[in-house]
Amino acid sequence: MEWIGIASLTGIIALLFVFYTAKKVMRQDPGTPQMVAISDAVHEGAMAFLKREYKAISAFAIVVAILLAIGLKGQGWHYSIYTALSYLVGAACSLAAGYIGLSISTRANTRTAQAATKGFNQALSVAFPGGAVMGLTVVGLGLLAFSIVFLILGYFAPGSTVEKVAEAAGIIAGFSMGASSVALFARVGGGIYTKAADVGADLVGKVEAGIPEDDPRNPATIADNVGDNVGDVAGMGADLYESYIGSILSGVIIASQTLGTPELKIKGVILSFLLYAIGIIASILGVFFVRTGEKSDPGKALNNGTISSAVIYSIGSFFLVLVMFGWDLSYFFASFSGIVAGMVIGFTAYYYTSGKSVQNLAKASTTGSATTIIYGFALSCKSTVIPLVVIGIAIMVSYKFGGFFGIALSAIGMLATTGMVVAVDAYGPIADNSGGIAEMAHMGKDIRKITDSLDAAGNTTAAIAKGFAIGSAALTALALFLSYTQVMNLPAIDIMSAGGYKIVAGVFIGAIIPYFFAGATMMAVGRTAFKVVEEVRRQFREIKGLMEGTARADYARCVDITTAGALKEMIVPGIAAVAIPIVLGILLGPEALAGVLLGALATGVPLAIQMANAGGAWDNAKKWIEEGNLGGKGSDTHKAAVVGDTVGDPFKDTSAPSMNILLKLMTVVSLVFGPMILVLHKWLVSLF
């Protein structure tokens, strides 16, 4: 077990690198007083939202922890109490990661804009390290906290080493559930905030008023910049943090439950931790590969970092398996299948949200918004084919080489370089915000050209990150599902058995849950966006001199509206994700619940891919037109593309990423509350 302690040291290394990188970013010149004032407004708005959101999440977490302590008492008070505490620690670490990442990203924006005055490369050298703080905080804090909690639980557990590991694995599932709970609220709340503000700013500012994006006359512009951070920094960080934790949990549980000898069980558990330790080192080294010249493509530089991290991890994992298992490299190939699948899924998303695909979508905008919507929807449907085929191949390959444990290793492989993936994604809002600051501070077209180039690269690479997130959700949810079947003693899911009809019914019920969830989150964005639109219109109408630039917009009012709306609207989806599997499990039984989880997985993954790619394609089509193509800004083609982008915003930044978490949260809730569900279902059946 000392090897798990060694793995935790890489978490400390990652956090030390975070400290170094954050200090380096903060030493950069923040720019003029006007730039600092704008950045401060974004920072204060983001932190105010985070503070209010965290209060709501904390209250929810305390209630769930109490339910865990009471609901699992049949397993013994020590089991229930430790699970509840593990849940709280998992939730707290997720909250801490979001806070650290957001603190730096909202300070890196103005420093990136100021660095742009010295050149393109200087701006990139500030923006990307700012994103790396979030990425490496996620993996460093995740592995460190998870390994320490696991070691503590194992130390106090009774019995042999194998028995200690098995009990610790069951209890620490609460840690994963805590991370997932926070992630869902962060994604839903942040997604509603950012898209409501974005829609309000675009519909009234760009379409109705005909003013540029990030124009200081637009009352929603500060809220829009705040939203970029709370949605794509804190939200994405929480999303992949819980996937990261969930995949290692599945590896630990499946290894301790299914592998043959006690020695092999222990080795499997240790391997799950050490693979992530190598992934952290690979992500740190990958940061140094993000370099470019003044006239180079920043997207290629970011992709170089992603690919380099994957290559380094592959080499490291090969030698790790070689040392632990000799020339039996089955577990390496299982893990490697996840790496390959993640890269293919990510770059498939890249293909459908950039280049020729986007240009053809932009051309569809020449005939109006209707054809924009039709073409974008069709494009997104096609974009689901390759990712789903690749996920299927990865499942078959990983199972061939490692059985159920192989599938868990494939999920670990896909998520091993999470530090780099999140870094690339968190870079995007920093670059976007720097452009907003450049516009509002009137820094000139040359500076805006640099920041727009950085933003365009971030928007494209974000599609890759979303592809990783969705692919990892599929494999992680499947691995957690397999853990659920082991814990609930469901070795075979047989629809031809006497109770098979329950499983089939569960599949159909589960299949509708992602659609319900997508509808709920999009309607939440719509309701909040309506309030923002009305407020922006009111200010344009009532504030004399606003359109002329002689009066100042009331930015705080729009920030307050989006904050209140997002916090209110995130409650129902967040509670539903936890309540649905518990209620359905009690009413229908553990077999039917297995069907529910499979049904949700089968429809949720393609729906998430479709929505993410549709939104990304519409967004980039709009940006391509804004570069001067097909009439440029202000043209009828541009207005049609803005409508497409507006429709796609809640697709890609609210519903799709929230779907990833929904699938994993439902599964881990079923896993953690499984013993309680079984007892209550039997009691309910006895009444009839």
XYZ file of C-alpha atoms in Angstrom:
688
model
C 0.000 0.000 0.000
C 3.025 2.276 0.322
C 2.927 2.635 -3.470
C -0.379 4.477 -3.128
C 1.361 6.880 -0.762
C 4.068 7.405 -3.387
C 1.370 8.098 -5.991
C -0.051 10.794 -3.740
C 3.322 12.582 -3.865
C 2.699 13.395 -7.527
C -0.409 15.244 -6.366
C 1.835 17.373 -4.147
C 4.202 17.947 -7.089
C 1.245 19.127 -9.202
C 0.088 21.548 -6.503
C 3.618 22.933 -6.111
C 3.690 23.494 -9.878
C 0.317 25.236 -9.573
C 1.748 27.561 -6.906
C 4.775 28.344 -9.084
C 2.665 28.950 -12.197
C 0.111 31.109 -10.368
C 2.891 33.308 -8.917
C 4.385 33.631 -12.402
C 1.057 34.741 -13.882
C 0.370 37.214 -11.086
C 3.796 38.845 -11.569
C 2.794 39.965 -15.070
C 1.752 43.554 -15.770
C -2.039 43.941 -15.273
C -2.189 46.959 -17.596
C -3.771 50.387 -17.238
C -6.087 51.417 -14.378
C -9.037 51.133 -16.774
C -8.068 47.550 -17.667
C -7.629 46.654 -14.010
C -11.043 48.147 -13.176
C -12.725 46.006 -15.858
C -10.864 42.891 -14.710
C -11.798 43.630 -11.092
C -15.463 43.848 -12.084
C -15.259 40.430 -13.769
C -13.351 38.953 -10.816
C -15.738 40.345 -8.233
C -18.775 39.173 -10.215
C -17.350 35.672 -10.617
C -16.348 35.329 -6.981
C -19.697 36.715 -5.786
C -21.503 34.103 -7.874
C -19.174 31.380 -6.636
C -19.743 32.397 -3.029
C -23.529 32.249 -3.360
C -23.387 29.028 -5.385
C -21.083 27.376 -2.850
C -23.449 28.274 -0.008
C -26.293 26.503 -1.801
C -24.125 23.493 -2.676
C -22.792 23.251 0.885
C -26.320 23.165 2.306
C -27.251 20.425 -0.168
C -24.074 18.465 0.662
C -24.794 18.553 4.388
C -28.329 17.225 3.828
C -27.042 14.401 1.595
C -24.311 13.537 4.121
C -26.958 13.178 6.838
C -29.034 10.960 4.533
C -25.962 8.801 3.895
C -25.219 8.458 7.592
C -28.808 7.410 8.316
C -29.577 5.458 5.143
C -26.490 3.234 5.315
C -26.638 2.485 9.039
C -27.658 -1.078 8.162
C -24.050 -1.566 6.990
C -22.829 -0.492 10.420
C -22.466 2.951 11.924
C -18.753 3.112 11.140
C -19.501 2.384 7.467
C -22.284 4.971 7.208
C -20.438 7.710 9.101
C -17.198 7.183 7.163
C -19.115 7.227 3.864
C -20.800 10.498 4.842
C -17.455 12.036 5.816
C -15.880 10.757 2.612
C -18.712 12.403 0.673
C -18.080 15.750 2.366
C -14.323 15.587 1.700
C -14.952 14.816 -2.001
C -17.359 17.734 -2.262
C -14.998 20.097 -0.419
C -12.044 19.240 -2.676
C -14.126 19.870 -5.782
C -15.204 23.251 -4.399
C -11.598 24.120 -3.546
C -10.365 23.245 -7.045
C -12.996 25.502 -8.622
C -12.151 28.384 -6.283
C -8.402 28.231 -6.973
C -8.829 27.968 -10.736
C -11.369 30.781 -10.923
C -9.251 33.078 -8.752
C -6.359 32.907 -11.207
C -8.345 32.862 -14.465
C -10.115 36.112 -13.565
C -6.752 37.741 -12.868
C -4.990 36.333 -15.932
C -7.408 38.017 -18.393
C -6.148 41.589 -18.046
C -2.528 40.389 -17.916
C -3.078 38.534 -21.201
C -4.515 41.679 -22.815
C -1.545 43.738 -21.604
C 0.918 41.070 -22.781
C -0.682 41.304 -26.234
C 0.817 44.804 -26.534
C 4.233 43.079 -26.639
C 3.247 40.436 -29.145
C 1.261 37.301 -29.805
C 3.645 34.843 -28.135
C 3.811 36.915 -24.962
C 0.021 36.886 -24.714
C -0.118 33.099 -25.146
C 2.579 32.665 -22.486
C 0.245 34.320 -19.960
C -3.113 32.906 -21.037
C -2.145 29.234 -21.171
C -0.347 29.097 -17.783
C -3.477 30.709 -16.340
C -5.484 27.747 -17.666
C -2.821 25.280 -16.484
C -3.461 26.406 -12.902
C -7.003 25.028 -13.132
C -5.972 21.845 -14.925
C -3.217 20.832 -12.540
C -5.217 21.852 -9.473
C -7.923 19.394 -10.551
C -5.578 16.420 -10.915
C -3.210 17.309 -8.101
C -5.868 17.896 -5.484
C -7.930 14.979 -6.810
C -5.222 12.312 -6.609
C -3.763 13.644 -3.354
C -7.072 13.805 -1.486
C -8.457 10.545 -2.878
C -5.306 8.549 -2.084
C -4.988 9.961 1.453
C -8.647 9.248 2.265
C -8.302 5.749 0.815
C -5.187 5.024 2.880
C -6.835 6.295 6.070
C -9.940 4.185 5.466
C -7.808 1.138 4.686
C -5.750 1.633 7.837
C -8.786 1.596 10.141
C -10.636 -1.181 8.286
C -10.526 -4.643 9.897
C -9.182 -7.877 8.395
C -6.500 -8.747 5.860
C -5.040 -6.323 3.333
C -7.516 -7.465 0.680
C -10.430 -7.056 3.094
C -9.154 -3.599 4.081
C -8.984 -2.592 0.424
C -12.484 -3.921 -0.319
C -14.073 -2.052 2.589
C -12.149 1.149 1.833
C -13.274 0.921 -1.811
C -16.921 0.719 -0.774
C -16.720 3.637 1.620
C -14.697 5.921 -0.655
C -17.446 5.717 -3.261
C -18.919 8.514 -1.140
C -15.916 10.669 -2.113
C -16.774 10.211 -5.789
C -20.428 10.992 -5.134
C -19.424 14.230 -3.391
C -17.318 15.262 -6.368
C -20.166 14.407 -8.769
C -22.772 16.339 -6.749
C -20.675 19.497 -6.769
C -19.835 19.041 -10.440
C -23.466 18.856 -11.490
C -24.427 22.008 -9.606
C -21.307 23.795 -10.896
C -21.989 22.774 -14.490
C -25.719 23.468 -14.425
C -25.446 26.695 -12.422
C -22.404 27.978 -14.304
C -23.880 26.894 -17.637
C -27.174 28.692 -17.010
C -25.306 31.805 -15.900
C -22.904 31.998 -18.828
C -25.443 31.234 -21.541
C -28.182 33.465 -20.174
C -25.720 36.363 -20.127
C -24.320 35.445 -23.546
C -27.756 35.148 -25.150
C -28.882 38.434 -23.619
C -25.753 40.236 -24.763
C -25.858 38.839 -28.309
C -29.567 39.113 -29.084
C -29.914 42.722 -27.965
C -26.368 43.968 -28.544
C -25.376 42.336 -31.825
C -28.710 41.655 -33.506
C -30.972 44.482 -32.306
C -28.546 47.309 -31.520
C -25.887 46.334 -34.072
C -22.953 46.998 -31.744
C -19.784 44.848 -31.566
C -19.256 41.993 -29.113
C -17.902 43.132 -25.724
C -18.865 46.727 -26.483
C -18.825 48.688 -23.179
C -22.235 50.121 -24.061
C -23.803 46.669 -23.674
C -25.102 46.274 -20.082
C -24.645 42.464 -20.244
C -20.998 42.478 -21.312
C -19.530 42.126 -17.791
C -22.017 39.363 -16.959
C -21.008 37.646 -20.221
C -17.328 37.739 -19.253
C -18.128 36.516 -15.745
C -20.114 33.656 -17.253
C -17.172 32.486 -19.348
C -15.250 31.859 -16.152
C -17.931 30.292 -13.957
C -19.046 28.022 -16.796
C -15.864 26.998 -18.604
C -13.314 27.250 -15.801
C -15.062 26.255 -12.582
C -17.678 24.191 -14.465
C -15.347 22.232 -16.751
C -12.862 21.758 -13.902
C -15.559 20.255 -11.679
C -16.803 18.131 -14.607
C -13.489 16.433 -15.327
C -12.563 16.343 -11.625
C -15.510 14.076 -10.907
C -14.774 11.945 -14.000
C -11.185 11.687 -12.793
C -12.288 10.513 -9.349
C -15.008 8.238 -10.727
C -12.636 6.369 -13.042
C -10.088 5.641 -10.322
C -12.921 4.559 -8.009
C -14.191 2.096 -10.613
C -10.671 0.728 -11.072
C -10.265 0.229 -7.328
C -13.689 -1.411 -6.840
C -13.495 -3.713 -9.866
C -9.911 -4.737 -9.090
C -10.805 -5.587 -5.476
C -13.987 -7.457 -6.519
C -13.134 -9.316 -9.736
C -9.412 -10.018 -10.009
C -8.363 -13.552 -9.068
C -5.738 -13.833 -6.337
C -5.288 -11.483 -3.352
C -1.922 -10.419 -4.787
C -3.507 -9.551 -8.139
C -6.295 -7.594 -6.445
C -3.751 -5.442 -4.591
C -1.670 -4.946 -7.734
C -4.772 -3.868 -9.661
C -5.641 -1.270 -7.027
C -2.078 0.062 -6.958
C -1.981 0.188 -10.763
C -5.101 2.382 -10.799
C -3.345 4.960 -8.617
C 0.063 4.803 -10.294
C -1.368 5.298 -13.796
C -2.776 8.605 -12.667
C 0.530 9.520 -11.052
C 2.190 9.066 -14.448
C -0.624 11.088 -16.038
C 0.102 14.028 -13.729
C 3.801 14.011 -14.642
C 2.849 13.766 -18.337
C 0.495 16.762 -18.006
C 3.148 18.889 -16.283
C 5.689 18.058 -18.995
C 3.064 18.705 -21.682
C 2.718 22.308 -20.465
C 6.266 22.998 -21.677
C 5.360 21.872 -25.218
C 2.845 24.695 -25.636
C 5.147 27.082 -27.471
C 4.720 29.034 -30.668
C 6.156 31.853 -32.753
C 4.663 35.243 -33.541
C 3.003 34.063 -36.760
C 2.212 30.499 -35.727
C -1.181 28.930 -35.110
C -1.962 28.925 -31.357
C -4.332 25.993 -31.906
C -1.425 23.850 -33.091
C 0.614 24.857 -30.040
C -2.227 23.797 -27.725
C -2.707 20.535 -29.620
C 1.034 19.884 -29.355
C 0.694 20.029 -25.581
C -2.258 17.615 -25.618
C -0.553 15.127 -27.947
C 2.780 15.358 -26.099
C 1.098 14.593 -22.776
C -0.638 11.555 -24.304
C 2.637 10.259 -25.789
C 4.543 10.711 -22.515
C 1.771 8.957 -20.594
C 1.744 6.056 -23.060
C 5.478 5.524 -22.660
C 5.284 5.806 -18.879
C 2.308 3.442 -18.559
C 4.071 0.877 -20.784
C 7.071 0.700 -18.476
C 4.854 0.733 -15.363
C 2.914 -2.332 -16.521
C 6.174 -3.953 -17.624
C 7.680 -3.519 -14.140
C 4.532 -4.669 -12.292
C 3.392 -7.557 -14.518
C 6.400 -8.471 -16.654
C 5.869 -8.985 -20.381
C 2.153 -9.576 -19.897
C 1.161 -6.180 -21.299
C -2.592 -6.798 -21.363
C -3.337 -4.020 -18.886
C -1.203 -1.587 -20.890
C -3.205 -2.276 -24.051
C -6.462 -1.878 -22.108
C -5.347 1.523 -20.832
C -3.917 2.510 -24.207
C -7.287 1.873 -25.870
C -8.701 4.695 -23.733
C -5.927 7.079 -24.791
C -6.517 6.383 -28.474
C -10.296 6.609 -28.093
C -10.014 9.954 -26.284
C -7.777 11.423 -28.980
C -10.026 10.203 -31.808
C -13.190 11.505 -30.103
C -11.546 14.842 -29.341
C -10.238 15.417 -32.844
C -13.512 14.245 -34.390
C -15.175 17.054 -32.453
C -12.427 19.341 -33.791
C -13.228 18.276 -37.363
C -16.947 18.963 -37.062
C -16.494 22.320 -35.325
C -13.765 23.867 -37.494
C -12.425 24.153 -41.030
C -14.552 23.142 -44.006
C -17.445 21.885 -41.851
C -17.845 25.311 -40.276
C -17.404 27.152 -43.577
C -20.188 25.105 -45.166
C -22.387 25.847 -42.171
C -21.601 29.549 -42.533
C -22.651 29.418 -46.199
C -25.994 27.992 -45.072
C -26.489 31.257 -43.156
C -26.656 33.199 -46.443
C -30.249 32.009 -46.885
C -31.343 32.827 -43.354
C -31.445 31.529 -39.807
C -33.737 28.581 -40.658
C -31.178 26.980 -42.984
C -28.477 27.705 -40.405
C -30.384 25.705 -37.805
C -31.205 22.865 -40.231
C -27.634 22.462 -41.489
C -26.124 22.719 -38.007
C -28.528 20.128 -36.627
C -27.774 17.757 -39.520
C -24.036 18.248 -39.032
C -24.325 17.443 -35.333
C -26.249 14.236 -36.083
C -23.427 13.026 -38.343
C -20.827 13.960 -35.732
C -22.075 11.268 -33.334
C -21.147 8.319 -35.576
C -17.366 8.102 -35.191
C -17.248 8.805 -31.411
C -19.834 6.119 -30.633
C -18.110 3.563 -32.860
C -14.773 4.381 -31.220
C -16.244 4.046 -27.721
C -17.667 0.661 -28.714
C -14.286 -0.482 -30.062
C -12.511 0.756 -26.912
C -14.930 -1.240 -24.745
C -14.376 -4.407 -26.752
C -10.593 -4.025 -26.918
C -10.205 -3.189 -23.229
C -12.461 -6.080 -22.192
C -10.497 -8.434 -24.442
C -7.254 -7.531 -22.683
C -8.428 -7.011 -19.115
C -12.050 -8.048 -18.609
C -14.160 -5.674 -16.524
C -10.990 -4.261 -14.984
C -9.756 -3.536 -18.500
C -12.773 -1.299 -19.139
C -11.945 0.641 -15.959
C -8.329 0.956 -17.153
C -9.550 2.277 -20.496
C -11.454 5.038 -18.669
C -8.331 5.780 -16.610
C -6.255 5.953 -19.795
C -8.656 8.420 -21.390
C -8.569 10.643 -18.291
C -4.910 10.239 -17.335
C -3.931 13.553 -18.965
C -6.904 15.446 -17.523
C -4.489 18.096 -16.248
C -3.600 19.097 -19.808
C -7.162 18.741 -21.146
C -8.574 21.081 -18.487
C -5.640 23.477 -18.947
C -6.436 23.813 -22.654
C -10.127 24.314 -21.940
C -9.623 26.834 -19.121
C -7.269 28.800 -21.393
C -10.282 29.616 -23.611
C -12.196 31.897 -21.185
C -8.976 33.742 -20.314
C -8.331 34.470 -23.998
C -11.998 35.420 -24.511
C -11.989 37.750 -21.513
C -8.746 39.378 -22.673
C -10.486 40.283 -25.927
C -13.386 41.746 -23.985
C -11.028 43.858 -21.897
C -9.200 44.994 -25.039
C -12.519 46.096 -26.561
C -13.842 47.826 -23.450
C -10.519 49.567 -22.756
C -10.248 50.728 -26.397
C -6.795 49.145 -26.844
C -6.970 49.221 -30.643
C -7.550 46.830 -33.541
C -4.034 45.334 -33.510
C -4.410 44.169 -29.909
C -7.918 42.902 -30.559
C -6.612 40.946 -33.550
C -4.159 39.102 -31.282
C -6.745 38.393 -28.586
C -9.269 37.252 -31.223
C -6.684 34.814 -32.593
C -6.124 33.423 -29.110
C -9.880 33.221 -28.542
C -10.492 31.400 -31.838
C -7.885 28.790 -30.901
C -9.450 28.383 -27.471
C -12.914 27.953 -28.934
C -11.694 25.201 -31.242
C -9.633 23.352 -28.647
C -12.595 23.584 -26.260
C -14.405 21.256 -28.658
C -11.607 18.726 -28.132
C -11.929 19.085 -24.352
C -15.691 18.576 -24.570
C -15.077 15.469 -26.706
C -12.747 14.113 -24.034
C -15.294 14.910 -21.346
C -18.125 13.111 -23.144
C -16.009 10.088 -24.109
C -14.690 9.776 -20.580
C -18.245 10.052 -19.261
C -19.264 7.044 -21.347
C -16.389 4.841 -20.208
C -16.435 6.058 -16.597
C -20.209 5.608 -16.283
C -19.902 2.110 -17.758
C -17.069 1.238 -15.362
C -19.097 2.587 -12.424
C -22.096 0.587 -13.676
C -19.983 -2.563 -13.587
C -18.988 -1.619 -10.029
C -22.685 -1.281 -9.202
C -23.431 -4.780 -10.525
C -20.621 -6.195 -8.401
C -21.719 -4.450 -5.207
C -25.401 -5.349 -5.776
C -24.528 -8.945 -6.704
C -25.904 -8.705 -10.235
C -23.355 -10.773 -12.150
C -25.628 -11.132 -15.189
C -28.198 -8.763 -16.692
C -30.505 -11.256 -18.432
C -33.583 -9.809 -20.146
C -34.816 -13.329 -20.931
C -35.022 -14.240 -17.255
C -38.251 -14.249 -15.261
C -37.628 -10.700 -14.121
C -36.193 -9.536 -17.444
C -39.222 -7.376 -18.204
C -38.196 -5.102 -15.329
C -34.793 -4.561 -16.919
C -36.352 -3.749 -20.314
C -38.822 -1.352 -18.689
C -35.921 0.253 -16.840
C -34.022 0.739 -20.114
C -36.914 2.687 -21.640
C -37.416 4.766 -18.499
C -33.698 5.507 -18.324
C -33.604 6.468 -21.996
C -35.934 9.427 -21.423
C -34.000 10.894 -18.485
C -31.272 12.627 -20.608
C -33.984 14.203 -22.793
C -35.874 15.430 -19.743
C -32.654 16.806 -18.293
C -31.665 18.539 -21.542
C -35.088 20.118 -21.797
C -35.034 21.279 -18.183
C -31.591 22.908 -18.447
C -32.324 24.616 -21.777
C -35.626 25.991 -20.493
C -33.762 27.257 -17.447
C -31.351 29.137 -19.732
C -34.308 30.502 -21.691
C -36.106 31.803 -18.601
C -33.004 33.502 -17.219
C -31.961 34.849 -20.634
C -35.426 36.417 -21.050
C -34.855 38.454 -17.894
C -31.421 39.561 -19.136
C -32.820 40.549 -22.552
C -35.558 42.633 -20.932
C -33.025 44.366 -18.662
C -30.634 45.192 -21.518
C -33.508 46.566 -23.594
C -34.665 48.634 -20.616
C -31.248 50.185 -20.144
C -30.877 51.014 -23.831
C -34.319 52.603 -23.688
C -34.089 54.483 -20.391
C -30.433 55.448 -19.872
C -29.885 58.645 -21.833
C -26.648 58.728 -23.813
C -25.879 55.010 -23.402
C -25.889 54.227 -27.120
C -23.860 57.377 -27.787
C -21.217 56.241 -25.283
C -21.665 59.271 -23.006
C -23.392 57.337 -20.191
C -22.327 54.183 -18.327
C -24.356 50.970 -18.358
C -25.520 49.390 -15.096
C -23.444 46.206 -15.364
C -24.142 45.130 -11.782
C -27.874 44.769 -12.464
C -27.300 42.200 -15.230
C -24.769 40.337 -13.078
C -27.314 40.179 -10.247
C -30.106 38.943 -12.551
C -27.998 36.142 -14.031
C -26.664 35.142 -10.607
C -30.106 34.919 -9.031
C -31.557 33.140 -12.059
C -28.779 30.563 -12.297
C -28.882 29.714 -8.600
C -32.649 29.323 -8.638
C -32.743 27.237 -11.817
C -29.937 24.819 -10.865
C -31.794 23.442 -7.823
C -34.336 21.156 -9.545
C -31.910 19.449 -11.990
C -29.354 18.964 -9.202
C -31.802 17.362 -6.793
C -33.442 15.301 -9.565
C -30.126 13.697 -10.549
C -29.698 12.365 -6.998
C -33.348 11.534 -6.318
C -34.249 9.748 -9.574
C -32.027 6.647 -9.175
C -32.930 6.289 -5.483
C -36.690 6.544 -6.096
C -36.650 4.295 -9.166
C -34.437 1.765 -7.390
C -36.786 1.567 -4.388
C -39.897 1.320 -6.570
C -38.607 -1.020 -9.286
C -35.719 -2.887 -7.676
C -31.965 -3.131 -8.315
C -32.367 -5.081 -11.591
C -34.671 -2.467 -13.088
C -32.339 0.266 -11.822
C -29.544 -1.403 -13.780
C -31.745 -1.078 -16.867
C -32.386 2.601 -16.063
C -28.653 3.287 -15.870
C -27.978 1.498 -19.167
C -30.858 3.294 -20.915
C -29.638 6.698 -19.734
C -26.107 5.872 -20.869
C -27.263 4.699 -24.308
C -29.164 7.919 -25.098
C -27.209 10.403 -22.979
C -23.830 9.947 -24.681
C -24.977 10.535 -28.304
C -27.240 13.385 -27.173
C -24.328 15.070 -25.380
C -22.051 14.661 -28.417
C -24.694 16.038 -30.759
C -25.460 19.074 -28.618
C -21.817 19.898 -27.928
C -20.797 19.703 -31.587
C -23.872 21.589 -32.826
C -23.148 24.460 -30.465
C -19.446 24.505 -31.300
C -20.106 24.490 -35.054
C -22.670 27.337 -34.880
C -20.315 29.378 -32.703
C -17.331 28.977 -35.016
C -19.440 29.633 -38.115
C -20.417 32.973 -36.601
C -16.770 33.756 -35.803
C -15.671 32.860 -39.349
C -18.193 35.312 -40.767
C -17.011 37.964 -38.287
C -13.505 37.628 -39.741
C -14.852 39.300 -42.882
C -16.235 36.349 -44.827
C -19.663 36.270 -46.512
C -20.345 39.912 -45.754
C -18.757 40.115 -42.302
C -20.159 41.725 -39.167
C -23.567 43.363 -39.400
C -24.616 41.560 -42.598
C -27.807 39.526 -42.896
C -25.644 36.406 -43.070
C -23.981 37.399 -39.807
C -27.335 37.999 -38.123
C -28.514 34.515 -39.181
C -25.292 32.999 -37.820
C -25.767 34.847 -34.518
C -29.201 33.223 -34.194
C -27.599 29.803 -34.772
C -24.920 30.588 -32.198
C -27.567 31.721 -29.734
C -29.470 28.441 -30.126
C -26.229 26.488 -29.788
C -24.987 28.276 -26.681
C -27.117 26.342 -24.158
C -26.532 23.182 -26.217
C -22.756 23.168 -25.863
C -22.190 24.984 -22.587
C -25.121 23.960 -20.402
C -27.021 20.838 -21.426
C -24.256 18.778 -23.100
C -21.613 19.109 -20.353
C -24.226 18.660 -17.631
C -25.271 15.420 -19.332
C -21.793 13.980 -18.736
C -22.123 14.493 -15.030
C -25.727 13.302 -14.905
C -24.751 9.872 -16.268
C -21.953 9.402 -13.753
C -23.822 10.897 -10.804
C -26.827 8.614 -11.309
C -24.522 5.596 -11.387
C -22.439 6.543 -8.365
C -25.582 7.421 -6.368
C -26.928 3.951 -7.212
C -23.593 2.481 -6.130
C -23.386 4.353 -2.818
C -27.062 4.051 -1.855
C -27.298 0.490 -3.210
C -27.614 -1.251 0.196
C -30.354 1.161 1.302
C -32.200 0.783 -2.028
C -32.152 -3.012 -1.689
C -33.535 -2.963 1.860
C -36.298 -0.441 1.106
C -37.307 -2.243 -2.093
C -37.699 -5.542 -0.233
C -39.747 -3.762 2.443
C -41.955 -2.155 -0.213
C -42.521 -5.496 -1.965
C -43.461 -7.109 1.352
C -46.333 -4.640 1.741
C -48.021 -6.035 -1.348
